[in-house]
XYZ file of C-alpha atoms in Angstrom:
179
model
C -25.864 -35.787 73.662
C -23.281 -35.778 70.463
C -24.136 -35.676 67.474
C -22.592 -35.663 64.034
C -21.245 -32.100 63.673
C -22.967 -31.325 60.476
C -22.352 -28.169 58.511
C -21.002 -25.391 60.319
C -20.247 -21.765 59.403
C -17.900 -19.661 61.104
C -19.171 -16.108 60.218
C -18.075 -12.315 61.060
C -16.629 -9.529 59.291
C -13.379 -8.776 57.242
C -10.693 -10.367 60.014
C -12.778 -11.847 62.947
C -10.657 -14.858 62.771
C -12.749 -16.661 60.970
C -9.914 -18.890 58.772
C -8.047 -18.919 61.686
C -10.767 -20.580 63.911
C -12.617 -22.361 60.973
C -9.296 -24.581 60.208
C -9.198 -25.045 63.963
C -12.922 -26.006 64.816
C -12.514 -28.544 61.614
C -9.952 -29.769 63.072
C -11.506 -30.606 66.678
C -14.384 -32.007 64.919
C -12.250 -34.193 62.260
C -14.240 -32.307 59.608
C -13.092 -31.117 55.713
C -13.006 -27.152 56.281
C -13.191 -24.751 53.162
C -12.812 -20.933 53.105
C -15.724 -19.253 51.281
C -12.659 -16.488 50.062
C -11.863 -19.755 47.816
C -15.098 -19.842 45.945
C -15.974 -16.443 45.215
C -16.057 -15.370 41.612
C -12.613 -13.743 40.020
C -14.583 -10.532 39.763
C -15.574 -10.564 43.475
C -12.405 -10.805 44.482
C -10.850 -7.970 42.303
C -13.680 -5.570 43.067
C -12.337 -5.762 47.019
C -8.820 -6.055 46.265
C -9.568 -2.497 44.844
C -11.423 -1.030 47.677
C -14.977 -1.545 46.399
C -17.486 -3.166 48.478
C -19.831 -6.067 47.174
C -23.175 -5.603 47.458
C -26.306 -8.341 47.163
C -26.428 -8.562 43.315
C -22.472 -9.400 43.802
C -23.083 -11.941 46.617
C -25.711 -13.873 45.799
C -23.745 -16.340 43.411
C -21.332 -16.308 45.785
C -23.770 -17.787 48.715
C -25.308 -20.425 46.105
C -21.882 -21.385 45.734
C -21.347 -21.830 50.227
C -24.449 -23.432 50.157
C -23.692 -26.137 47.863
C -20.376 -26.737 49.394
C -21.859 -26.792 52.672
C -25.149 -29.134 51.389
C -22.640 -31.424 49.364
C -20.534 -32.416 51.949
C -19.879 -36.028 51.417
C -18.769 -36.118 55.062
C -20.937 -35.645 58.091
C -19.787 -32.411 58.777
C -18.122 -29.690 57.411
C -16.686 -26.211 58.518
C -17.138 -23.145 55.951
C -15.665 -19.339 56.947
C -18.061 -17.129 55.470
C -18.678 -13.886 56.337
C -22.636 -14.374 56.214
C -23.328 -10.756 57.271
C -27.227 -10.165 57.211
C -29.852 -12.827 58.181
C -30.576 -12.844 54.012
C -27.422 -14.099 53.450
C -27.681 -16.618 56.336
C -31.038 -17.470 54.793
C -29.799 -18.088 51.415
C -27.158 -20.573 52.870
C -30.063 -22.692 54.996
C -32.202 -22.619 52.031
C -29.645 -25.162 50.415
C -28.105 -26.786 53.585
C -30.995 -26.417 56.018
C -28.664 -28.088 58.827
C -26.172 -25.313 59.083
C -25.481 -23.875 62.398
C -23.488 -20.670 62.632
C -20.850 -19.533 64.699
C -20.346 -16.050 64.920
C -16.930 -14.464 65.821
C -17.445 -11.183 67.435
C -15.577 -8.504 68.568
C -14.551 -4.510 68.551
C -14.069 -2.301 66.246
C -10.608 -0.987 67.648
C -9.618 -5.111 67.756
C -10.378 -5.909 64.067
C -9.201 -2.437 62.719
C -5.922 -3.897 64.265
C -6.445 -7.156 62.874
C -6.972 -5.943 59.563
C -4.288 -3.782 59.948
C -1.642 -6.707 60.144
C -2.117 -8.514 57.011
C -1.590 -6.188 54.564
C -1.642 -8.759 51.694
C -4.816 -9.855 52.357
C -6.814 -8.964 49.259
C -10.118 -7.155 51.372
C -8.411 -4.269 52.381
C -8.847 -2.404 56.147
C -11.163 0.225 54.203
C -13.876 -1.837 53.195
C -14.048 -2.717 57.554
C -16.476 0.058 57.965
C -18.742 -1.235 55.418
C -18.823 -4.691 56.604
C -20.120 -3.584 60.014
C -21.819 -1.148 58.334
C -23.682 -4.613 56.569
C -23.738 -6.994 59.669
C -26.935 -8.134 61.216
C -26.267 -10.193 64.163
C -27.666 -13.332 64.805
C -31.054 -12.803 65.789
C -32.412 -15.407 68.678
C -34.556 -17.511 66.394
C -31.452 -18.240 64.190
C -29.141 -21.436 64.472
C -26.252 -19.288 65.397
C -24.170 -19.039 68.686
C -21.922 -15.419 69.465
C -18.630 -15.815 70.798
C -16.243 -13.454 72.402
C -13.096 -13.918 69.353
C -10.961 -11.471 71.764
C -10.986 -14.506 73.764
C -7.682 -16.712 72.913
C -7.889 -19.209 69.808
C -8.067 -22.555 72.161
C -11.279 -21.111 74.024
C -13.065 -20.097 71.492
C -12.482 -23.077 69.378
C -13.807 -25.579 72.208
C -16.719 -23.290 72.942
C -17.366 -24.012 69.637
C -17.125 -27.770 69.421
C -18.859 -27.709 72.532
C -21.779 -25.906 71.185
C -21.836 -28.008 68.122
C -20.722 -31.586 69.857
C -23.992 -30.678 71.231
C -26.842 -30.530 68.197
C -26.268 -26.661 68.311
C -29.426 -26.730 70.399
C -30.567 -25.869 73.656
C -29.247 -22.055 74.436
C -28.546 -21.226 70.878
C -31.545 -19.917 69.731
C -31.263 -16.780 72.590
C -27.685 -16.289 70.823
C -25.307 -17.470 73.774
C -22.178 -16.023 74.067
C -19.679 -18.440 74.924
């Protein structure tokens, strides 16, 4: 059955793809999308663009901010591309838009060291990579979350997606698929 897409959150580290495929899945679903990167506080943002990782004290403002994007949608859906590393961030997000499902981009460390590695004006720099999977908890099977292979190409992933969403987000996702 399909269902209004709701809030959605494509998730993964420091250049999974998740812009890339966020803008994309929006897109399919004919949904507002918003990059997390946009909302995070001036200092956030200067503290990676020189090298230093955030940590929760740093964050949490940051994921009061997704979640009230993601809760005030006046749409009925909306895409977000936060990283949403640990299950505590994830948390924080469903504790102010309890409908959010989450899509998480996965893939190597060689692939996103090389991903990184091409967009050098990015303002998280490749060194802070490490410490993001260093920080990432992956979506444990009681979470709204479905794992997809983001080696796969852009077009795949993004209908797996859709699919998964077009779909309540239901049914296999709480043993973490991978589409």
């Amino acid at each position: 059955m399909t269902r209004e897409p709701g809030p959605v959150v494509v998730m993964g580290v420091s250049a999974s793809g998740k812009s890339t495929i966020g803008e994309r899945l929006a897109d399919r679903l004919g949904v507002p999308f918003v990059d997390a990167d946009d909302v995070h506080p001036t200092a956030n943002v200067e503290k990676m663009r020189a090298g230093i990782p955030l940590d929760d004290a740093d964050r949490r403002p940051w994921l009061d901010r997704v979640g009230e994007v993601l809760a005030g949608s006046a749409r009925p859906g909306i895409v977000v591309a936060c990283s949403s590393l640990r299950r505590a961030y994830r948390d924080r997000i469903l504790e102010a838009a309890p409908a959010t499902r989450f899509v998480h981009l996965d893939l190597s460390r060689e692939e996103l060291a090389a991903r990184a590695g091409a967009r050098p004006d990015h303002f998280m720099p490749p060194t802070l990579l490490a410490s993001q999977l260093a920080t990432l908890e992956l979506p444990a099977g009681d979470e709204p979350a479905l794992v997809v292979d983001a080696s796969a190409p852009i077009d795949e992933v993004v209908e797996a997606a859709a699919a998964w969403v077009a779909g309540g987000g239901d049914g296999e996702a709480g043993g973490r698929p991978r589409a």
